[in-house]
Each structure stands twice: as structure tokens, then as C-alpha cells.
Amino acid sequence: MRGWSLRIFRIFGVDVRMHPLMVLVLFFSLVFAKLADGFATRGFGLWVLMLLAIAVREIGRGFAAAWCGMQMQSLIILPTGGIATYGLREDRQRRHDLLMALSGPLANFFIGICTAMLLLAVSPSLRLFDRPYITSGHLIRALMWTQIFLGGIHMIPAVPLDAGVLLRRNFMRLRGAARGARAAAGISQMTGIFISIAGIAFQNIWTMAIGASIVIGWQTVALEDTSGDEAVDSVRMRDVMLSNFTTLGASDTLEEALNASIHSLQDIFPVTRGPLLVGSVSRQALSDALLTGGNSYVQGVMTRSLHVASADDPVVSTLRKLSTEGTQMLPVVEGGRVVGIVTPQNLSMSMGLLGRTRRLRQRLGEDAAGE
């Protein structure tokens, strides 16, 4: 999901990004407001109120995370709120599941109730309970109801909503990781589709977007939760890395490097000077540099700052690096030498194959024990 998101800013060490679905919500909000009221600016105002509700939720969760000693690393904003990653092992993070699940909705409910009290104190004749509750035609009323709505929607047991995350982890604990995850995924998908259809029927852009967010977001939470399982914790990088890969020399010419890249399926290549890793370069960068600047050397176009993983690192930490840094290729080093590489695609495929192999071995072992 991070690869599709748009970076907004970085604050207190947290990389804040926005999913393109939020931009789509803005577009439809402008269109619906123009058709309904004749003023597209009201649609923008409603979108800002949605962002305000999301900001209240994430501030509440941020305080809860700080109290629990959890350091947030990145945040992707969806219409349902933010999906955060933390620099903390999942087994420790799960100790605070209930507090983290309650902090966001409670923050929204608190601000929503305070807003209602303030509005009624200023203007007692204000009709806050007229329908529709959230509409570009009455932004004052929407100011309160966006808070209440976002807090209430997270009481629905569908991932990535707060109640859904709790339900999924309880399913995984009671029914086993695989069966529990499948059951929660089925509930989440059906709930997301139902909410989307309801949004279309009532012509409510935020409801439609929340349904779409559930369909999209449960996969991200599933990946994060799976990364904390004991079976995954025992897997090291040497078990899943690509050991057959192509490296380029820093002193190679661009033409030589581009010719070598033709015979490889890689898009990004580690660059070495002797046995030492000194950078990385993409096939596209080689081609562009050759076309614009002529046949120079790889060291002039390579990226010198790159993240690496150790062969003995757990897969969990590498998953977080790929997720939070947006890295498309991660060299695996041992004793200062590059011994392998991982990409998001090969890591996902290798983990799937490794899981199937382990299940097959377990089944064969059970059959042998039964005989």
C-alpha cells in the first residue's frame, strides 16, 4: 500500500502519507457538492472536516502509543483513519491492543460531544439532529457528526477498523493463524462491500470510501499481523533471499553495465568495489544516464545511501524496512560481502513457498506418526 501512497510530510520522525483514495474522495466530494448545492467549495469544506476527524483520531492514538512506549514510524491516511507501523515487535504491541483500539474512537466521541455542546451553547436553535447528518449543505452540523461517525464506524468488526483488528487477532489465537485470518478476511471483505453498496444507495461519498478502505486496508493489517507469528519469527533472511543475482562494478562503464543488466530479471542492482558494497543503481537510471550524458562510469550515477540486511536478520525486521522505507531492493550482507538480495515481490513469493513447504513437512510428519 505504501508504494501507492503520496508523501505529505514527516513530523516527529513519523512519515505521514496519504492514500490516493483520499484524493478520489476529494474529487467526488467536489462533484457532489456542485451538483447538490452549486458550490464546489462546500465539498472541499466537507473533505477538510473528514481530515479533521481523522487527525483527532490519530492524535488520540498517538498519545496512547506514546503512553505504551510504542514508537510510530509511518502513517498512511485512508478514509477510515490511519494505518500505522510501529518500531516494536508485534508480540509486545499486542499487549496494548485494547487501549489502542479504544483510543481513536474515544477521542472522536469526546471531540464530537464537546463540539455539540459548544454549538448548542452558542446557538441553541441549531438543528444538529436533522438528516442528513453529514452533508456539504450543512457544514456546521457535519463538524459534529464526522467525529461521531468516524468513532462509531470503528466499532464495526472489520479489518482495518479497530474492532476488526481485535476480532482478527482473537480469531487467530482461538482458531489458529491460518483459519482465523481467513475467517476475519471473509468478514472484512463482505462488510466492506456491503458498506460500499450502502454508500452508493444513500449517495454518501464518505460511506462509499470507507467501504472501499475496508476492502483495501485489511490486506495491509494482515501482512503486519502475520509478520509477528512465531513461525515467521524463526525465518531468517538467508532462508528467503535470492542467492543468484547480478552485481555491477563501480568502475564499469554505463554501456557495460546496461549490457549486463539485459541478462538479468532484476530492475535494481547492487554496486560493488571489490568485495565491498558501495551503492545501488536501477536499470532505468543506467539507460537515462547513457542517453543524456554519454558513456561514463556506474559510480557517477549510483545511489550511495542504501539500506542493507544481515543474513541472520529475522524476516520481520526486513518486512518493516521494505514497508516503512519504500525500498524496492535490499542487499543481504554477511562478513561485509553481498550474499543475496530481496525485493518485495520475491519476499512475498518466498514466504508463501516456505509456508507451504513447512505445512507439507508437518503433514508428512503427522502421517508418519500415525502409522
GROMACS .gro file of C-alpha atoms in nm:
model
  371
    1MET     CA    1   0.000   0.000   0.000
    2ARG     CA    2   0.285   0.239   0.077
    3GLY     CA    3   0.406   0.232  -0.282
    4TRP     CA    4   0.075   0.380  -0.398
    5SER     CA    5   0.055   0.648  -0.128
    6LEU     CA    6   0.154   1.015  -0.155
    7ARG     CA    7   0.402   1.154   0.095
    8ILE     CA    8   0.265   1.464   0.274
    9PHE     CA    9   0.522   1.545   0.541
   10ARG     CA   10   0.740   1.400   0.815
   11ILE     CA   11   0.677   1.508   1.173
   12PHE     CA   12   0.835   1.382   1.498
   13GLY     CA   13   1.005   1.107   1.298
   14VAL     CA   14   0.675   0.980   1.154
   15ASP     CA   15   0.642   0.955   0.776
   16VAL     CA   16   0.284   1.070   0.703
   17ARG     CA   17   0.142   0.962   0.368
   18MET     CA   18  -0.200   0.984   0.202
   19HIS     CA   19  -0.361   0.702   0.006
   20PRO     CA   20  -0.485   0.805  -0.344
   21LEU     CA   21  -0.834   0.704  -0.231
   22MET     CA   22  -0.843   1.026  -0.027
   23VAL     CA   23  -0.777   1.228  -0.344
   24LEU     CA   24  -1.059   1.038  -0.515
   25VAL     CA   25  -1.288   1.121  -0.222
   26LEU     CA   26  -1.199   1.490  -0.265
   27PHE     CA   27  -1.287   1.477  -0.634
   28PHE     CA   28  -1.627   1.316  -0.578
   29SER     CA   29  -1.695   1.544  -0.282
   30LEU     CA   30  -1.642   1.847  -0.508
   31VAL     CA   31  -1.862   1.698  -0.781
   32PHE     CA   32  -2.146   1.601  -0.545
   33ALA     CA   33  -2.140   1.942  -0.375
   34LYS     CA   34  -2.150   2.120  -0.710
   35LEU     CA   35  -2.449   1.913  -0.823
   36ALA     CA   36  -2.635   1.941  -0.492
   37ASP     CA   37  -2.567   2.298  -0.380
   38GLY     CA   38  -2.398   2.465  -0.674
   39PHE     CA   39  -2.085   2.535  -0.466
   40ALA     CA   40  -1.786   2.301  -0.509
   41THR     CA   41  -1.609   2.480  -0.222
   42ARG     CA   42  -1.859   2.323   0.019
   43GLY     CA   43  -1.740   1.983  -0.098
   44PHE     CA   44  -1.384   2.085  -0.018
   45GLY     CA   45  -1.501   2.201   0.326
   46LEU     CA   46  -1.663   1.863   0.392
   47TRP     CA   47  -1.340   1.687   0.288
   48VAL     CA   48  -1.144   1.907   0.532
   49LEU     CA   49  -1.386   1.808   0.810
   50MET     CA   50  -1.317   1.443   0.726
   51LEU     CA   51  -0.944   1.509   0.757
   52LEU     CA   52  -1.006   1.687   1.087
   53ALA     CA   53  -1.188   1.382   1.226
   54ILE     CA   54  -0.903   1.158   1.109
   55ALA     CA   55  -0.648   1.395   1.269
   56VAL     CA   56  -0.835   1.381   1.603
   57ARG     CA   57  -0.839   1.002   1.587
   58GLU     CA   58  -0.468   0.973   1.509
   59ILE     CA   59  -0.369   1.227   1.776
   60GLY     CA   60  -0.561   1.019   2.030
   61ARG     CA   61  -0.391   0.703   1.910
   62GLY     CA   62  -0.056   0.881   1.912
   63PHE     CA   63  -0.092   0.972   2.280
   64ALA     CA   64  -0.195   0.614   2.359
   65ALA     CA   65   0.104   0.476   2.166
   66ALA     CA   66   0.343   0.710   2.349
   67TRP     CA   67   0.197   0.604   2.685
   68CYS     CA   68   0.252   0.238   2.588
   69GLY     CA   69   0.611   0.307   2.480
   70MET     CA   70   0.537   0.238   2.113
   71GLN     CA   71   0.727   0.445   1.856
   72MET     CA   72   0.526   0.518   1.542
   73GLN     CA   73   0.732   0.503   1.222
   74SER     CA   74   0.483   0.568   0.942
   75LEU     CA   75   0.117   0.653   0.892
   76ILE     CA   76  -0.092   0.603   0.578
   77ILE     CA   77  -0.415   0.805   0.577
   78LEU     CA   78  -0.731   0.638   0.449
   79PRO     CA   79  -1.095   0.749   0.483
   80THR     CA   80  -1.119   0.512   0.782
   81GLY     CA   81  -0.824   0.682   0.953
   82GLY     CA   82  -0.457   0.599   0.955
   83ILE     CA   83  -0.281   0.263   0.924
   84ALA     CA   84   0.033   0.292   1.135
   85THR     CA   85   0.350   0.088   1.163
   86TYR     CA   86   0.548   0.082   1.486
   87GLY     CA   87   0.912   0.017   1.570
   88LEU     CA   88   0.810  -0.256   1.813
   89ARG     CA   89   0.780  -0.631   1.797
   90GLU     CA   90   0.424  -0.741   1.731
   91ASP     CA   91   0.405  -0.969   2.037
   92ARG     CA   92   0.475  -0.669   2.263
   93GLN     CA   93   0.244  -0.445   2.061
   94ARG     CA   94  -0.047  -0.688   2.110
   95ARG     CA   95  -0.035  -0.635   2.487
   96HIS     CA   96  -0.181  -0.290   2.423
   97ASP     CA   97  -0.441  -0.395   2.165
   98LEU     CA   98  -0.745  -0.292   2.368
   99LEU     CA   99  -0.609   0.051   2.461
  100MET     CA  100  -0.504   0.124   2.103
  101ALA     CA  101  -0.842   0.007   1.972
  102LEU     CA  102  -1.034   0.231   2.214
  103SER     CA  103  -0.817   0.542   2.200
  104GLY     CA  104  -0.917   0.651   1.848
  105PRO     CA  105  -1.297   0.615   1.883
  106LEU     CA  106  -1.294   0.769   2.232
  107ALA     CA  107  -1.103   1.071   2.101
  108ASN     CA  108  -1.358   1.118   1.821
  109PHE     CA  109  -1.656   1.073   2.055
  110PHE     CA  110  -1.510   1.319   2.307
  111ILE     CA  111  -1.445   1.590   2.047
  112GLY     CA  112  -1.783   1.526   1.882
  113ILE     CA  113  -1.972   1.567   2.211
  114CYS     CA  114  -1.771   1.876   2.306
  115THR     CA  115  -1.840   2.025   1.963
  116ALA     CA  116  -2.214   1.961   2.001
  117MET     CA  117  -2.221   2.123   2.346
  118LEU     CA  118  -2.029   2.425   2.219
  119LEU     CA  119  -2.252   2.470   1.914
  120LEU     CA  120  -2.571   2.442   2.118
  121ALA     CA  121  -2.435   2.687   2.375
  122VAL     CA  122  -2.360   2.941   2.103
  123SER     CA  123  -2.679   2.877   1.903
  124PRO     CA  124  -2.950   2.679   2.091
  125SER     CA  125  -3.177   2.684   1.785
  126LEU     CA  126  -2.921   2.495   1.576
  127ARG     CA  127  -3.078   2.173   1.445
  128LEU     CA  128  -2.796   1.924   1.490
  129PHE     CA  129  -3.013   1.612   1.463
  130ASP     CA  130  -3.174   1.682   1.126
  131ARG     CA  131  -3.090   1.447   0.841
  132PRO     CA  132  -2.868   1.407   0.651
  133TYR     CA  133  -2.616   1.426   0.931
  134ILE     CA  134  -2.307   1.463   0.709
  135THR     CA  135  -2.365   1.683   0.406
  136SER     CA  136  -2.190   1.966   0.225
  137GLY     CA  137  -2.513   2.164   0.257
  138HIS     CA  138  -2.472   2.200   0.636
  139LEU     CA  139  -2.106   2.202   0.734
  140ILE     CA  140  -2.174   2.316   1.092
  141ARG     CA  141  -2.379   2.002   1.158
  142ALA     CA  142  -2.120   1.791   0.974
  143LEU     CA  143  -1.850   1.929   1.206
  144MET     CA  144  -2.000   1.727   1.491
  145TRP     CA  145  -2.123   1.422   1.301
  146THR     CA  146  -1.798   1.350   1.117
  147GLN     CA  147  -1.637   1.296   1.459
  148ILE     CA  148  -1.921   1.075   1.584
  149PHE     CA  149  -1.940   0.882   1.257
  150LEU     CA  150  -1.567   0.804   1.243
  151GLY     CA  151  -1.566   0.690   1.605
  152GLY     CA  152  -1.875   0.474   1.550
  153ILE     CA  153  -1.752   0.315   1.229
  154HIS     CA  154  -1.456   0.168   1.418
  155MET     CA  155  -1.697  -0.034   1.631
  156ILE     CA  156  -1.771  -0.248   1.323
  157PRO     CA  157  -1.576  -0.579   1.335
  158ALA     CA  158  -1.399  -0.549   1.000
  159VAL     CA  159  -1.026  -0.506   0.937
  160PRO     CA  160  -0.865  -0.246   0.930
  161LEU     CA  161  -1.119  -0.093   1.169
  162ASP     CA  162  -1.022  -0.112   1.536
  163ALA     CA  163  -1.285  -0.369   1.633
  164GLY     CA  164  -1.191  -0.574   1.328
  165VAL     CA  165  -0.823  -0.586   1.422
  166LEU     CA  166  -0.916  -0.713   1.769
  167LEU     CA  167  -1.153  -0.970   1.618
  168ARG     CA  168  -0.890  -1.093   1.375
  169ARG     CA  169  -0.625  -1.144   1.640
  170ASN     CA  170  -0.871  -1.322   1.868
  171PHE     CA  171  -0.971  -1.549   1.578
  172MET     CA  172  -0.604  -1.624   1.511
  173ARG     CA  173  -0.545  -1.708   1.877
  174LEU     CA  174  -0.854  -1.928   1.914
  175ARG     CA  175  -0.871  -2.095   1.572
  176GLY     CA  176  -0.510  -2.088   1.459
  177ALA     CA  177  -0.332  -1.829   1.246
  178ALA     CA  178  -0.441  -1.951   0.903
  179ARG     CA  179  -0.807  -2.031   0.979
  180GLY     CA  180  -0.852  -1.724   1.196
  181ALA     CA  181  -0.703  -1.492   0.934
  182ARG     CA  182  -0.923  -1.640   0.660
  183ALA     CA  183  -1.237  -1.603   0.871
  184ALA     CA  184  -1.160  -1.239   0.953
  185ALA     CA  185  -1.072  -1.169   0.590
  186GLY     CA  186  -1.407  -1.305   0.473
  187ILE     CA  187  -1.598  -1.096   0.726
  188SER     CA  188  -1.399  -0.785   0.635
  189GLN     CA  189  -1.448  -0.822   0.261
  190MET     CA  190  -1.822  -0.880   0.289
  191THR     CA  191  -1.857  -0.589   0.532
  192GLY     CA  192  -1.659  -0.358   0.304
  193ILE     CA  193  -1.872  -0.449   0.002
  194PHE     CA  194  -2.195  -0.403   0.200
  195ILE     CA  195  -2.087  -0.059   0.329
  196SER     CA  196  -1.986   0.048  -0.023
  197ILE     CA  197  -2.325  -0.055  -0.161
  198ALA     CA  198  -2.499   0.130   0.123
  199GLY     CA  199  -2.296   0.441   0.042
  200ILE     CA  200  -2.399   0.421  -0.323
  201ALA     CA  201  -2.765   0.370  -0.227
  202PHE     CA  202  -2.766   0.672   0.007
  203GLN     CA  203  -2.532   0.875  -0.217
  204ASN     CA  204  -2.290   0.927   0.072
  205ILE     CA  205  -1.936   0.968  -0.056
  206TRP     CA  206  -1.768   0.902   0.280
  207THR     CA  207  -1.960   0.579   0.335
  208MET     CA  208  -1.857   0.458  -0.010
  209ALA     CA  209  -1.495   0.549   0.061
  210ILE     CA  210  -1.497   0.370   0.397
  211GLY     CA  211  -1.629   0.055   0.232
  212ALA     CA  212  -1.350   0.073  -0.025
  213SER     CA  213  -1.096   0.137   0.252
  214ILE     CA  214  -1.203  -0.180   0.432
  215VAL     CA  215  -1.162  -0.385   0.114
  216ILE     CA  216  -0.816  -0.231   0.056
  217GLY     CA  217  -0.689  -0.194   0.412
  218TRP     CA  218  -0.744  -0.542   0.558
  219GLN     CA  219  -0.459  -0.680   0.342
  220THR     CA  220  -0.207  -0.436   0.493
  221VAL     CA  221  -0.308  -0.520   0.850
  222ALA     CA  222  -0.297  -0.890   0.763
  223LEU     CA  223   0.064  -0.856   0.648
  224GLU     CA  224   0.164  -0.671   0.966
  225ASP     CA  225  -0.007  -0.925   1.193
  226THR     CA  226   0.137  -1.223   1.007
  227SER     CA  227   0.486  -1.080   1.048
  228GLY     CA  228   0.461  -1.133   1.423
  229ASP     CA  229   0.370  -1.502   1.419
  230GLU     CA  230   0.618  -1.741   1.578
  231ALA     CA  231   0.662  -1.934   1.253
  232VAL     CA  232   0.767  -1.617   1.075
  233ASP     CA  233   0.987  -1.501   1.363
  234SER     CA  234   1.202  -1.813   1.318
  235VAL     CA  235   1.269  -1.739   0.950
  236ARG     CA  236   1.597  -1.565   0.870
  237MET     CA  237   1.696  -1.370   0.562
  238ARG     CA  238   1.924  -1.647   0.439
  239ASP     CA  239   1.612  -1.869   0.414
  240VAL     CA  240   1.427  -1.644   0.168
  241MET     CA  241   1.688  -1.427  -0.010
  242LEU     CA  242   1.775  -1.458  -0.377
  243SER     CA  243   2.121  -1.612  -0.390
  244ASN     CA  244   2.153  -1.595  -0.770
  245PHE     CA  245   2.174  -1.227  -0.857
  246THR     CA  246   2.373  -0.980  -1.065
  247THR     CA  247   2.607  -0.716  -0.924
  248LEU     CA  248   2.771  -0.430  -1.111
  249GLY     CA  249   3.115  -0.283  -1.050
  250ALA     CA  250   3.156   0.082  -0.959
  251SER     CA  251   3.424   0.115  -1.229
  252ASP     CA  252   3.210  -0.047  -1.500
  253THR     CA  253   3.108   0.179  -1.785
  254LEU     CA  254   2.739   0.250  -1.832
  255GLU     CA  255   2.739   0.056  -2.157
  256GLU     CA  256   2.896  -0.249  -1.991
  257ALA     CA  257   2.652  -0.230  -1.700
  258LEU     CA  258   2.350  -0.194  -1.929
  259ASN     CA  259   2.462  -0.494  -2.135
  260ALA     CA  260   2.499  -0.699  -1.816
  261SER     CA  261   2.152  -0.594  -1.699
  262ILE     CA  262   1.994  -0.731  -2.017
  263HIS     CA  263   2.064  -1.086  -1.897
  264SER     CA  264   1.908  -1.033  -1.553
  265LEU     CA  265   1.550  -1.016  -1.428
  266GLN     CA  266   1.650  -0.754  -1.169
  267ASP     CA  267   1.547  -0.391  -1.204
  268ILE     CA  268   1.787  -0.266  -0.934
  269PHE     CA  269   2.147  -0.386  -0.896
  270PRO     CA  270   2.392  -0.377  -0.604
  271VAL     CA  271   2.712  -0.191  -0.695
  272THR     CA  272   3.038  -0.323  -0.551
  273ARG     CA  273   3.400  -0.210  -0.540
  274GLY     CA  274   3.594  -0.530  -0.495
  275PRO     CA  275   3.413  -0.728  -0.223
  276LEU     CA  276   3.255  -0.417  -0.067
  277LEU     CA  277   2.903  -0.291  -0.129
  278VAL     CA  278   2.915   0.080  -0.221
  279GLY     CA  279   2.571   0.157  -0.366
  280SER     CA  280   2.290   0.055  -0.598
  281VAL     CA  281   2.163   0.156  -0.940
  282SER     CA  282   1.849   0.087  -1.140
  283ARG     CA  283   1.829  -0.027  -1.499
  284GLN     CA  284   1.631   0.290  -1.580
  285ALA     CA  285   1.899   0.513  -1.427
  286LEU     CA  286   2.167   0.343  -1.638
  287SER     CA  287   1.965   0.391  -1.956
  288ASP     CA  288   1.880   0.755  -1.883
  289ALA     CA  289   2.239   0.845  -1.792
  290LEU     CA  290   2.373   0.678  -2.106
  291LEU     CA  291   2.128   0.868  -2.327
  292THR     CA  292   2.182   1.209  -2.167
  293GLY     CA  293   2.545   1.210  -2.055
  294GLY     CA  294   2.721   0.955  -2.270
  295ASN     CA  295   2.923   0.653  -2.166
  296SER     CA  296   3.054   0.742  -1.818
  297TYR     CA  297   3.100   0.517  -1.513
  298VAL     CA  298   2.850   0.349  -1.284
  299GLN     CA  299   2.991   0.520  -0.974
  300GLY     CA  300   2.876   0.855  -1.116
  301VAL     CA  301   2.507   0.759  -1.132
  302MET     CA  302   2.468   0.508  -0.849
  303THR     CA  303   2.280   0.575  -0.526
  304ARG     CA  304   2.526   0.571  -0.238
  305SER     CA  305   2.279   0.567   0.051
  306LEU     CA  306   2.104   0.233   0.080
  307HIS     CA  307   1.966   0.004   0.347
  308VAL     CA  308   2.103  -0.345   0.396
  309ALA     CA  309   2.001  -0.656   0.588
  310SER     CA  310   2.215  -0.919   0.754
  311ALA     CA  311   2.182  -1.283   0.652
  312ASP     CA  312   2.084  -1.364   1.012
  313ASP     CA  313   1.824  -1.086   1.043
  314PRO     CA  314   1.467  -1.204   1.106
  315VAL     CA  315   1.227  -1.159   0.818
  316VAL     CA  316   1.008  -0.943   1.047
  317SER     CA  317   1.261  -0.657   1.053
  318THR     CA  318   1.310  -0.676   0.677
  319LEU     CA  319   0.935  -0.659   0.619
  320ARG     CA  320   0.928  -0.339   0.822
  321LYS     CA  321   1.222  -0.191   0.628
  322LEU     CA  322   1.055  -0.264   0.296
  323SER     CA  323   0.726  -0.123   0.425
  324THR     CA  324   0.842   0.193   0.602
  325GLU     CA  325   1.128   0.294   0.371
  326GLY     CA  326   0.963   0.206   0.040
  327THR     CA  327   1.277   0.011  -0.059
  328GLN     CA  328   1.249  -0.187  -0.382
  329MET     CA  329   1.571  -0.388  -0.336
  330LEU     CA  330   1.754  -0.476  -0.016
  331PRO     CA  331   2.104  -0.630  -0.033
  332VAL     CA  332   2.178  -0.906   0.219
  333VAL     CA  333   2.532  -0.893   0.354
  334GLU     CA  334   2.747  -1.132   0.555
  335GLY     CA  335   3.101  -1.055   0.660
  336GLY     CA  336   3.095  -0.736   0.454
  337ARG     CA  337   3.010  -0.925   0.133
  338VAL     CA  338   2.683  -0.925  -0.059
  339VAL     CA  339   2.544  -1.279  -0.039
  340GLY     CA  340   2.190  -1.216  -0.163
  341ILE     CA  341   1.914  -0.966  -0.233
  342VAL     CA  342   1.545  -0.939  -0.151
  343THR     CA  343   1.265  -0.748  -0.323
  344PRO     CA  344   0.903  -0.708  -0.207
  345GLN     CA  345   0.792  -0.945  -0.483
  346ASN     CA  346   1.042  -1.222  -0.419
  347LEU     CA  347   0.999  -1.194  -0.040
  348SER     CA  348   0.624  -1.243  -0.068
  349MET     CA  349   0.670  -1.538  -0.304
  350SER     CA  350   0.946  -1.697  -0.093
  351MET     CA  351   0.742  -1.667   0.227
  352GLY     CA  352   0.446  -1.831   0.057
  353LEU     CA  353   0.658  -2.119  -0.075
  354LEU     CA  354   0.831  -2.159   0.261
  355GLY     CA  355   0.496  -2.172   0.439
  356ARG     CA  356   0.361  -2.437   0.202
  357THR     CA  357   0.681  -2.641   0.240
  358ARG     CA  358   0.656  -2.632   0.619
  359ARG     CA  359   0.290  -2.732   0.613
  360LEU     CA  360   0.373  -3.022   0.382
  361ARG     CA  361   0.655  -3.139   0.611
  362GLN     CA  362   0.424  -3.112   0.911
  363ARG     CA  363   0.156  -3.315   0.735
  364LEU     CA  364   0.407  -3.582   0.631
  365GLY     CA  365   0.535  -3.595   0.989
  366GLU     CA  366   0.182  -3.640   1.124
  367ASP     CA  367   0.115  -3.918   0.870
  368ALA     CA  368   0.437  -4.094   0.967
  369ALA     CA  369   0.350  -4.064   1.336
  370GLY     CA  370   0.002  -4.206   1.269
  371GLU     CA  371   0.149  -4.513   1.102
   0.00000   0.00000   0.00000
